[in-house]
Coordinates of C-alpha atoms in Angstrom, one line a residue:
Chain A
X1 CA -15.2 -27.0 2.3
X2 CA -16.7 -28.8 -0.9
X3 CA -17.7 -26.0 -2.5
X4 CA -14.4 -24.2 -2.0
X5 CA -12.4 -26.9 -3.4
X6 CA -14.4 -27.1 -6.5
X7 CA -13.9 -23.7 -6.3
X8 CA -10.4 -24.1 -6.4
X9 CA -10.2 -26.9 -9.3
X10 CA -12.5 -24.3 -11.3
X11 CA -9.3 -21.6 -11.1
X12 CA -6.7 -23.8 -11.4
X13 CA -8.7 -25.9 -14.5
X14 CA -9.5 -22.5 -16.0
X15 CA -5.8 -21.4 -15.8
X16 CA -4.3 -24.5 -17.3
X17 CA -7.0 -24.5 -20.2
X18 CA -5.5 -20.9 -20.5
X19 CA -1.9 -21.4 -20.7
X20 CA -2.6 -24.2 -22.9
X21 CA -4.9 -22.1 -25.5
X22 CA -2.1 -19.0 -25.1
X23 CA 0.9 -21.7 -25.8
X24 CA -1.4 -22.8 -29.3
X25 CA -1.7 -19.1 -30.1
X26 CA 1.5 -18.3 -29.9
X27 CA 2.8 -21.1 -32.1
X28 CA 0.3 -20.3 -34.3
X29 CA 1.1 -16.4 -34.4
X30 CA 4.2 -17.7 -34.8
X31 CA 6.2 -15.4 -37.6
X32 CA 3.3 -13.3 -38.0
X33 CA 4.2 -11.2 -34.9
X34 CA 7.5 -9.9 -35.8
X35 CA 7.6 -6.5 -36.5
X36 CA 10.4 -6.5 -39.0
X37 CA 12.1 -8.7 -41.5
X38 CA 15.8 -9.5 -41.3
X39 CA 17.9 -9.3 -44.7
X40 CA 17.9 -13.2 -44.3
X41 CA 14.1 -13.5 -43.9
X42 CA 14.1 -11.6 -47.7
X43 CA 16.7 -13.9 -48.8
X44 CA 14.7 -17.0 -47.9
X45 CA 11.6 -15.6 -49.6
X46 CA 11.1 -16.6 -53.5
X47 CA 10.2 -12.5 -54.1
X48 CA 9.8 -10.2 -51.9
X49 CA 6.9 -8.7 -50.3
X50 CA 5.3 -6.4 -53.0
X51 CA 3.4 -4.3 -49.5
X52 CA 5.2 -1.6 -47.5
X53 CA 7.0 -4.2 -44.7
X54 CA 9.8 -3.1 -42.3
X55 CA 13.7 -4.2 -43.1
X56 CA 16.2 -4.3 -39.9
X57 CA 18.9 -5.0 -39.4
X58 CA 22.6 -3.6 -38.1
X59 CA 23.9 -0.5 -40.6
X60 CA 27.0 -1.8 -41.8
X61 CA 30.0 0.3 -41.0
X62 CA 31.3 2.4 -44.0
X63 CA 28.1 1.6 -45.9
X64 CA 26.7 5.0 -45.1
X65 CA 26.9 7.7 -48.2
X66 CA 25.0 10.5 -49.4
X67 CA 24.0 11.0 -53.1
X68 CA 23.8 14.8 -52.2
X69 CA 22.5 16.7 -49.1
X70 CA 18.9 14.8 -48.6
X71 CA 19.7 11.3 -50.3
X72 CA 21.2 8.7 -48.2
X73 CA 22.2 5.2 -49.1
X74 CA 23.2 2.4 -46.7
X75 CA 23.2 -0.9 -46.0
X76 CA 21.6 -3.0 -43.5
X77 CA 23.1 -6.3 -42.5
X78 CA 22.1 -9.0 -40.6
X79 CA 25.7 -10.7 -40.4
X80 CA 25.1 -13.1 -43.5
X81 CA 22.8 -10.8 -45.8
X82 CA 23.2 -7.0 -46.8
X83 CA 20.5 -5.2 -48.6
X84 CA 20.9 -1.9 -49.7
X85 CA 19.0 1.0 -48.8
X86 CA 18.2 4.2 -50.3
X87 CA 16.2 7.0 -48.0
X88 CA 15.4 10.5 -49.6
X89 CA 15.4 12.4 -46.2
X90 CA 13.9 15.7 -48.2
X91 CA 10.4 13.6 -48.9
X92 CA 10.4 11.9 -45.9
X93 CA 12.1 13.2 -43.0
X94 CA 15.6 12.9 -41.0
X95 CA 16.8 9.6 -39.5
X96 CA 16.3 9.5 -35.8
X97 CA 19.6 11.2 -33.7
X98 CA 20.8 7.6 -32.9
X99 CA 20.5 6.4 -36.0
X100 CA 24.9 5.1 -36.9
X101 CA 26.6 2.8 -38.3
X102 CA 27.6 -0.4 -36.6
X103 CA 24.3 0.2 -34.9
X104 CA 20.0 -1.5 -35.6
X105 CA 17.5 0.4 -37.6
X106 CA 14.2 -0.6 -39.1
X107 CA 13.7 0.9 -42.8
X108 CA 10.2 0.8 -43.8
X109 CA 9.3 1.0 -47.7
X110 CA 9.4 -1.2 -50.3
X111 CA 11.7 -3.2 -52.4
X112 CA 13.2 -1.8 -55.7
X113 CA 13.7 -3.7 -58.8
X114 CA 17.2 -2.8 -58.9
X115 CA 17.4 -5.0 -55.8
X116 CA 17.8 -1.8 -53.6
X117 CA 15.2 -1.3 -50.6
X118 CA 13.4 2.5 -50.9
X119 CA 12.4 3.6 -47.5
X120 CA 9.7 6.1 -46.5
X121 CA 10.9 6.1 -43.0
X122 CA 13.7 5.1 -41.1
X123 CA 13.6 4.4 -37.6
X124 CA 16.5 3.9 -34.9
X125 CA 17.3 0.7 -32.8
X126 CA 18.9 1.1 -29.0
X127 CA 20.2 -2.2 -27.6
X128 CA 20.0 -3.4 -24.2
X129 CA 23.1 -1.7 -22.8
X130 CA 23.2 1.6 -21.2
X131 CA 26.7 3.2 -19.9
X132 CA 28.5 6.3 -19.8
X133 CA 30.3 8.0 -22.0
X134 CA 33.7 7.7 -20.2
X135 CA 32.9 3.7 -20.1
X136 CA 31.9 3.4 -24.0
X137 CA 35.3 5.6 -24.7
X138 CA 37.4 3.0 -22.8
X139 CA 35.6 -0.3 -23.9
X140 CA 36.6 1.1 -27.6
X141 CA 40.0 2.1 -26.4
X142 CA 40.6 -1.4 -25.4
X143 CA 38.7 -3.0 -28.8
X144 CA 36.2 -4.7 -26.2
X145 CA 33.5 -2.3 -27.8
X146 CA 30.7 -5.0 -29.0
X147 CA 28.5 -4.1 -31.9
X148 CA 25.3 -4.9 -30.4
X149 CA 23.3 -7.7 -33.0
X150 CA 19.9 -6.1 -33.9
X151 CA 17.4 -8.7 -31.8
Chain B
X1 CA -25.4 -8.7 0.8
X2 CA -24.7 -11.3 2.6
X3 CA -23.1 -9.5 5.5
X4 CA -20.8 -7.9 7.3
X5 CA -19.9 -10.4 9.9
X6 CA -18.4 -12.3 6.9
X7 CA -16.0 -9.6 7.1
X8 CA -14.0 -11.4 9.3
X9 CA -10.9 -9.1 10.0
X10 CA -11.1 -6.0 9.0
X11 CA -10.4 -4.0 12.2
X12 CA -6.8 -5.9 12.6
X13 CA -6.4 -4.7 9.0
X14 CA -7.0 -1.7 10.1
X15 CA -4.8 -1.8 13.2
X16 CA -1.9 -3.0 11.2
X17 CA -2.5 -0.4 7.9
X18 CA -2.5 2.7 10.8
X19 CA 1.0 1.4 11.6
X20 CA 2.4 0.6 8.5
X21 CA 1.2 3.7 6.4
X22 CA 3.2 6.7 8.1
X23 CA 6.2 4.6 7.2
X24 CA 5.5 3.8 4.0
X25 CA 4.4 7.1 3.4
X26 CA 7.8 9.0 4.8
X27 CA 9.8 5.9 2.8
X28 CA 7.8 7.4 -0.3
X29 CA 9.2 10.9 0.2
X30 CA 12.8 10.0 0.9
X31 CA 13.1 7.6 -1.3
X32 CA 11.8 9.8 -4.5
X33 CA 13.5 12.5 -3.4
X34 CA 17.1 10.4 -3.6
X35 CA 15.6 8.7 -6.7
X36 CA 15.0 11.7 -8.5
X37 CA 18.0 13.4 -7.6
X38 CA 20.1 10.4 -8.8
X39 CA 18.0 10.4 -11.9
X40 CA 18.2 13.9 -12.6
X41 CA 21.7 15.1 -11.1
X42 CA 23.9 12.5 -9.8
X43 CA 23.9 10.1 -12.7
X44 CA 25.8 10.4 -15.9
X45 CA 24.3 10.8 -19.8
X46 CA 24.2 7.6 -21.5
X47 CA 27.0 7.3 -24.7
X48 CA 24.5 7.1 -27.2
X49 CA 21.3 8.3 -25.9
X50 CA 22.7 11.4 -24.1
X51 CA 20.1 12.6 -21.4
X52 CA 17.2 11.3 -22.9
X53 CA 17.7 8.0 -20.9
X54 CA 17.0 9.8 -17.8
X55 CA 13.0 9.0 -18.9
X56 CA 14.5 5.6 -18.2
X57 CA 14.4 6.2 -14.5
X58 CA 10.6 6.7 -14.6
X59 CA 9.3 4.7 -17.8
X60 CA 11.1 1.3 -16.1
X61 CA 10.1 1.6 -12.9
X62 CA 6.3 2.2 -13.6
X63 CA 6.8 -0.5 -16.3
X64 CA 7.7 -2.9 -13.9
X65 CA 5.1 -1.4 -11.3
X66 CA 2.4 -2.0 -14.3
X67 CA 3.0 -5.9 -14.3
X68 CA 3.7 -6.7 -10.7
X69 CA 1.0 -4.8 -9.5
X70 CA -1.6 -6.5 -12.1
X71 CA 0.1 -9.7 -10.9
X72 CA -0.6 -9.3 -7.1
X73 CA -4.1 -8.1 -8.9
X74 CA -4.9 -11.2 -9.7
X75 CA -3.7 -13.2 -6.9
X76 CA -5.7 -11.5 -4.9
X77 CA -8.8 -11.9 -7.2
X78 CA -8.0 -15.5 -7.0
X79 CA -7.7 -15.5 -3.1
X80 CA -10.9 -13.9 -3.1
X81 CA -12.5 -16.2 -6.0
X82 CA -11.3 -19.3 -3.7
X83 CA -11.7 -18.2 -0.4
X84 CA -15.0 -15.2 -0.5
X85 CA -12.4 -13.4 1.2
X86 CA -14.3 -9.9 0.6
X87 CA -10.7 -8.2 1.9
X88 CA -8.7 -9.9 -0.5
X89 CA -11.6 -8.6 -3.2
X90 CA -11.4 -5.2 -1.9
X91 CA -7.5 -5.7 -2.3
X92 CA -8.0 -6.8 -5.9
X93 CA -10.7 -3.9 -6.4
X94 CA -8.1 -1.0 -5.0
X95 CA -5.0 -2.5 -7.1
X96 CA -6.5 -1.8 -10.4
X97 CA -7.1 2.0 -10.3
X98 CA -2.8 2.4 -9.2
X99 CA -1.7 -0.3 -12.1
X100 CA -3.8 1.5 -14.5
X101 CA -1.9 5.2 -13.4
X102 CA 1.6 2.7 -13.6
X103 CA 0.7 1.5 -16.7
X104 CA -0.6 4.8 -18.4
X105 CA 2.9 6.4 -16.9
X106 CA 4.8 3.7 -19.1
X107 CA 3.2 4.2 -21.9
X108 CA 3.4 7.8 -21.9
X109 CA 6.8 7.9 -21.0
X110 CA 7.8 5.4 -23.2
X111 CA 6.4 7.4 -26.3
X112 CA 8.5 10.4 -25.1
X113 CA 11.7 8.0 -25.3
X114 CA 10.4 6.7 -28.8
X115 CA 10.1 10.0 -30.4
X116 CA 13.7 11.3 -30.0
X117 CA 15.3 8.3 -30.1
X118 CA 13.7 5.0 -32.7
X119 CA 12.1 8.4 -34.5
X120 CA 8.5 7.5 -33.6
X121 CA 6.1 7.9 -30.9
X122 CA 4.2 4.5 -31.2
X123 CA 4.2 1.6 -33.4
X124 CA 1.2 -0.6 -34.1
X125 CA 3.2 -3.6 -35.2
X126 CA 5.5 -3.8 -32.2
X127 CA 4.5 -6.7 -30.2
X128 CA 5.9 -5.4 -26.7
X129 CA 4.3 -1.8 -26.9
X130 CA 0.9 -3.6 -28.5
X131 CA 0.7 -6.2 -25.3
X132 CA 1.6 -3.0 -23.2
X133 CA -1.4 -1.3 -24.8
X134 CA -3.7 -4.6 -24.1
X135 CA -2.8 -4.1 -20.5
X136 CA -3.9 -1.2 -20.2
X137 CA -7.2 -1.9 -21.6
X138 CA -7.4 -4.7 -19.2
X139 CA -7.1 -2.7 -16.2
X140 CA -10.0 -0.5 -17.7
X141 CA -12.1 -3.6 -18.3
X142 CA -11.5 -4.5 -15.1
X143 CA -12.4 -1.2 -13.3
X144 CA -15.8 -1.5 -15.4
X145 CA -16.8 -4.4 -14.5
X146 CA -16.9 -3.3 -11.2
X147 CA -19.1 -0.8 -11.7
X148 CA -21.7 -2.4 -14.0
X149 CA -22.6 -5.0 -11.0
X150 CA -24.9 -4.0 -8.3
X151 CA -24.1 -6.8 -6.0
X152 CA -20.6 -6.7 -5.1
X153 CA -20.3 -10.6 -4.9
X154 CA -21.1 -10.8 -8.7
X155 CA -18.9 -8.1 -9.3
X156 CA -15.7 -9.4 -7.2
X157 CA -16.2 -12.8 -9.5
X158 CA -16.9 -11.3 -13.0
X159 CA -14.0 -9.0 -12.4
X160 CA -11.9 -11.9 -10.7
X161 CA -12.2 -14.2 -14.0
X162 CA -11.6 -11.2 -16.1
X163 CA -8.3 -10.6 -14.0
X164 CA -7.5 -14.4 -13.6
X165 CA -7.9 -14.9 -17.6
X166 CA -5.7 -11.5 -18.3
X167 CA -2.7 -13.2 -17.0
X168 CA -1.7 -14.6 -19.8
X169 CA -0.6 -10.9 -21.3
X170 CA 1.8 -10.8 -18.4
X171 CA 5.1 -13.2 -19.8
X172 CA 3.6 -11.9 -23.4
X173 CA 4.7 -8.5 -22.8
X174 CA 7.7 -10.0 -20.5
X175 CA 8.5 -12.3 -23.4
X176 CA 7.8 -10.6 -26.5
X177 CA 10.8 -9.0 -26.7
X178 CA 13.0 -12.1 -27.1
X179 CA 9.9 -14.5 -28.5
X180 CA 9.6 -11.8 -31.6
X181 CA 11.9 -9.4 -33.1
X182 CA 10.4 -5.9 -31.9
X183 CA 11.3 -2.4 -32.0
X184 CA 11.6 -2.2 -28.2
X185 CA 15.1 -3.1 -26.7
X186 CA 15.6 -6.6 -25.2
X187 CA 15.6 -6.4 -21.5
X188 CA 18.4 -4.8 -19.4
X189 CA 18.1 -5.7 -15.8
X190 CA 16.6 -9.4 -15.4
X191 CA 17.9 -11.2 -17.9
X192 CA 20.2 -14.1 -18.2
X193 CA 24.2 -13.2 -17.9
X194 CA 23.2 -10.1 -15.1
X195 CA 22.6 -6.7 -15.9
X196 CA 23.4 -4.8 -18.7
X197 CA 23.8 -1.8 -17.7
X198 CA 26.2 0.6 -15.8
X199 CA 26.3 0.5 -11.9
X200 CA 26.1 4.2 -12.1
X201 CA 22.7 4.0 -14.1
X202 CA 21.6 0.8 -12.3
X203 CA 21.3 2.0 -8.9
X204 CA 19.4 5.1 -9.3
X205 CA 17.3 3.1 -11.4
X206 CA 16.6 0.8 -8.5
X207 CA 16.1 3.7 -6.0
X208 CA 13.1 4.8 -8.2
X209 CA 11.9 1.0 -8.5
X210 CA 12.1 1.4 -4.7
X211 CA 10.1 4.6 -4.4
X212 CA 7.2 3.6 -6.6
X213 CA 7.5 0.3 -4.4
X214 CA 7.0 2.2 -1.1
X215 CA 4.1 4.8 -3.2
X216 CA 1.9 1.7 -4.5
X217 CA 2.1 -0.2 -0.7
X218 CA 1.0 3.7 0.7
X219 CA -1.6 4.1 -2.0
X220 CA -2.7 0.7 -2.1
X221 CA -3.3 0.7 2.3
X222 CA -5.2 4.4 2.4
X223 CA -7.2 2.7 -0.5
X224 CA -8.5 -0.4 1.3
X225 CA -9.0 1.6 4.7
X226 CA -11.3 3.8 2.8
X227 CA -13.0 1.3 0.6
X228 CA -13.6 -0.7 4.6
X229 CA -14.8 2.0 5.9
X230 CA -17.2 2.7 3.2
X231 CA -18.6 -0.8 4.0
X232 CA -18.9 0.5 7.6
X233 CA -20.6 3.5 6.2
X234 CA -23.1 1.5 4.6
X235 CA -23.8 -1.4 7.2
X236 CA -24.3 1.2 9.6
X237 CA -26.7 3.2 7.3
X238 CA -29.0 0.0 6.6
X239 CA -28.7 -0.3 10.4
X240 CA -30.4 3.1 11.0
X241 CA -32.6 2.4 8.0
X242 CA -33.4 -0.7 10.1
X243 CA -34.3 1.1 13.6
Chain C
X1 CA 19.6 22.1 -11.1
X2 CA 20.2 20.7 -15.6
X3 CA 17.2 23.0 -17.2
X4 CA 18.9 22.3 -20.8
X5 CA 17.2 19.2 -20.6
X6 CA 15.0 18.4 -24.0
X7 CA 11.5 18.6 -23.5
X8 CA 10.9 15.3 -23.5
X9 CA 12.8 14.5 -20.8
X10 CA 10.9 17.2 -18.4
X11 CA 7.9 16.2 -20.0
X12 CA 8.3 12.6 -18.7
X13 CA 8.9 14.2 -15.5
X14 CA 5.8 16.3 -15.5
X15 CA 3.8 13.0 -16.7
X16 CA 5.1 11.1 -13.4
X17 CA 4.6 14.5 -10.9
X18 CA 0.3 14.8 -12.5
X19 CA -0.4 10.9 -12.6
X20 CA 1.0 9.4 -9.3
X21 CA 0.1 12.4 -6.7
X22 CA -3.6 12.3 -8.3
X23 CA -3.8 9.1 -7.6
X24 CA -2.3 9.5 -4.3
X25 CA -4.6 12.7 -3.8
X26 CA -7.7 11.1 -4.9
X27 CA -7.3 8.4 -2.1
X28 CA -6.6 10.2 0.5
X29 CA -10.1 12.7 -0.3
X30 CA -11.4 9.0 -0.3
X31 CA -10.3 7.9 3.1
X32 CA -10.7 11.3 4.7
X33 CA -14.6 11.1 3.5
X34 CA -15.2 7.4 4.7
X35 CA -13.8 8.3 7.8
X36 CA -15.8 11.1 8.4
X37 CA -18.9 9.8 7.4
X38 CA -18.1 6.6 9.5
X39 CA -17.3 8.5 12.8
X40 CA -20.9 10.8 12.0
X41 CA -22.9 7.8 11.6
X42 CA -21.5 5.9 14.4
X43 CA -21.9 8.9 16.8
X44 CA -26.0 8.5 15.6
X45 CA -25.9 4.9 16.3
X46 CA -24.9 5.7 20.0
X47 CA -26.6 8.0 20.4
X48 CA -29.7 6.2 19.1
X49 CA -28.3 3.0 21.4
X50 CA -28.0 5.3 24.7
X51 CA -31.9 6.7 23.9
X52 CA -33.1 3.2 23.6
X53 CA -31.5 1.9 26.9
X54 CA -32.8 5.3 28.6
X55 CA -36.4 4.1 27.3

C-alpha cells in the first residue's frame, strides 16, 4: 500500500512538474509559433522582416487585378491594415482553387521597397464552416453571408 | 517475471472480450458501411471546397481517434504505473500500434486535403500539423521502447513515463489552432457557440466517428486476447521447460 | 456510384481501406496464432499431467 501511494504521488508530482514546465514553454514560445504575420503585426514592427516570412490575412474584395495573364496583384487585410501584394503566377505557380476574395490566404515572399509584398507562393485559407451550396446561396440571398476573419 | 498468478483476471477478461467482440465487430461493418455511403453518396459538396471535403469524413474521424486513443493510452499506462496492473499494461501496450495507424491516416489524409485546397501538402511552420507530426513520433517511441526491454516490467514503466510525459502534446495540438495563428482551420465540431457546420455534413461525419469508434474497441479486444494468450503460451512453455 | 471524384479524394479513401484492415488483419493472424499455440501446449500439459498421475 505504501509503495503504491508513493507510487501514485510520483505520477501525479511528475504530471504537475509537467504542465507547469509546458505552461512556461508556451509563454515563452509565445509569438514565435505563429506561422504567419498579420498586416498589423508588419505595421507594429519598426521595418520589416528582411527574410522570406509568411503574410495572411483576408483578400480584400475588389482588390484582386491582373497586370496581364500571369501577374496578379491584391491585397490582404486584416480589418485595420492592407498590404498589397504582387504574385507572378508564371515563376511561381497558380493560387490554390479556393484561393477568393473576401476569403484568408497566406502569401509567402518578401517585402518590396515600394511598400508592396512580392510573393513566391500563395497559399489558400478554409475557415471553420462547412455547408452546402444551396445553404451558402441562401445565407448570401438574405446578406447573412459572414466573411469568415482569417484566425 | 514475477508471475503469472499476479495476473489476477485475465480469464473474466476473456469471458467478457468473447462477448463483446462479435458485436463490436458486426457494429464495425454496419456502421462504415452507412458512414461511407453518407460520406460518399448521400451528402452534399461543400460551397467552397466542392467534393474534396469528403476527405473530411475520414481525416476527422482518425484525427480525433489519434488523440483519444493516445489519451486512454496513457491512462492506462498510468493505471498500470500505479497499480502493476500487467492488464492495464497490456491495454496500454495494444493501444499504441491502432493510434499510430489513426494518426498516420490523419496525416496522410490531411496532406491530400492540403494539396488541392491551402496549395500545399505540408507545412513545417504550422503549429497544429507540426504537434500532429510529434504525435506520431511518440507513438513510435513508444512502440520502441517496448521492444528494447527484456523484462516486461521495465518495459511497461519506461514506456508508461514516456506516455505519461507525452500528454502534454495532446491540448497543444487541440489548442494550437486558437493559441497561434496556423494554416489549419480553427475547429468545427467542439468548439464554443456549437457546431459549425451543416447538419447534412455533421451527421455523416459522426457516423464515421462512430465506426472508427466500434473498429478501435474491436481491434483493441482481439489485441489484448492475443497478447494474454501469449503470456499463456509462455507460462506454460517455462512450465514444460520446468517438468 | 460518383467515379468523377479527384484523385485525392479516392486516394484518401484508398489510404483508410490499406491502413485500418491491416491493422485489423494483423491482429487477428495474432490472436489466431496465440490461440493455437495456447490450445497445442495445453493439450501437452495434460497430457504430461494424466502420464504423471498414471505413474
Amino acid at each position: 500500500m505504501k509503495r503504491k501511494t508513493q507510487r501514485m504521488i510520483f505520477v501525479g508530482a511528475g504530471l504537475a512538474i509537467l504542465a507547469i514546465a509546458g505552461a512556461l514553454a508556451f509563454f515563452a514560445m509565445g509569438d514565435n509559433v505563429r506561422f504567419f504575420y498579420s498586416p498589423g503585426d508588419l505595421r507594429k514592427m519598426t521595418s520589416p522582416p528582411d527574410v522570406s516570412f509568411h503574410l495572411g490575412g483576408l483578400v480584400k474584395p475588389g482588390s484582386v487585378h491582373k497586370d496581364n495573364e500571369m501577374v496578379m496583384r491584391f491585397v490582404l487585410t486584416d480589418g485595420a491594415s492592407d498590404v498589397p501584394v504582387v504574385f507572378d503566377q508564371t515563376a511561381h505557380g497558380l493560387v490554390p482553387d479556393l484561393f477568393a476574395e473576401g476569403q484568408g490566404a497566406v502569401a509567402e515572399g518578401r517585402m518590396g521597397a515600394d511598400g508592396t509584398f512580392v510573393a513566391t507562393r500563395v497559399l489558400a485559407k478554409h475557415d471553420e464552416k462547412y455547408m452546402p451550396p444551396e445553404v451558402a446561396d441562401a445565407l448570401k440571398r438574405s446578406g447573412e453571408w459572414q466573411r469568415g476573419a482569417p484566425q | 517475471m514475477s508471475g503469472w498468478h499476479r495476473f489476477a483476471n485475465p480469464t473474466r477478461f476473456s469471458r467478457l472480450s468473447a462477448r463483446i467482440l462479435p458485436w463490436a465487430l458486426a457494429l464495425t461493418i454496419v456502421l462504415f458501411a452507412a458512414g461511407l455511403y453518407l460520406a460518399l453518396v448521400g451528402s452534399p459538396p461543400d460551397a467552397r471546397q466542392k467534393d474534396t471535403v469528403r476527405i473530411m469524413y475520414i481525416h476527422v474521424p482518425a484525427a480525433w481517434m489519434a488523440l483519444s486513443t493516445y489519451v486512454l493510452m496513457a491512462i492506462f499506462s498510468g493505471m498500470g504505473f500505479i497499480w502493476k496492473h500487467p492488464l492495464a499494461d497490456i491495454a496500454a501496450k495494444n493501444c499504441a500500434p491502432v493510434g499510430a495507424g489513426f494518426t498516420l491516416l490523419a496525416l496522410i489524409t490531411g496532406a491530400l486535403w492540403g494539396a488541392p485546397m491551402w496549395g500545399t501538402w505540408w507545412e513545417w511552420g504550422d503549429a497544429r500539423l507540426t504537434s500532429f507530426l510529434i504525435l506520431f513520433f511518440l507513438y513510435l517511441g513508444y512502440i520502441a521502447l517496448w521492444q528494447v526491454f527484456e523484462d516486461p516490467e521495465k518495459a511497461a514503466r519506461a514506456a508508461a513515463i514516456l506516455a505519461l510525459v507525452g500528454l502534454i502534446n495532446i491540448p497543444v495540438i487541440h489548442f494550437s489552432v486558437q493559441w497561434w495563428n496556423t494554416l489549419h482551420q480553427p475547429a468545427s465540431v467542439f468548439r464554443r457557440g456549437g457546431p459549425t457546420i451543416d447538419p447534412a455534413m455533421l451527421w455523416p461525419l459522426f457516423i464515421m466517428l462512430a465506426a472508427f469508434e466500434a473498429y478501435f474497441v474491436s481491434v483493441l479486444l482481439l489485441r489484448i486476447r492475443a497478447e494474454v494468450a501469449e503470456w499463456r503460451v509462455r507460462a506454460l512453455q517455462m512450465m514444460q521447460a520446468e517438468a | 456510384m460518383h467515379w468523377e471524384y479527384a484523385s485525392y479524394i479516392w486516394s484518401a479513401y484508398a489510404a483508410a481501406a490499406v491502413i485500418l484492415p491491416a491493422v485489423a488483419v494483423v491482429s487477428i493472424v495474432r490472436l489466431r496464432r496465440a490461440l493455437r499455440l495456447q490450445a497445442a501446449l495445453e493439450a501437452q500439459v495434460d497430457n504430461l499431467r494424466g502420464g504423471a498421475d498414471e505413474a
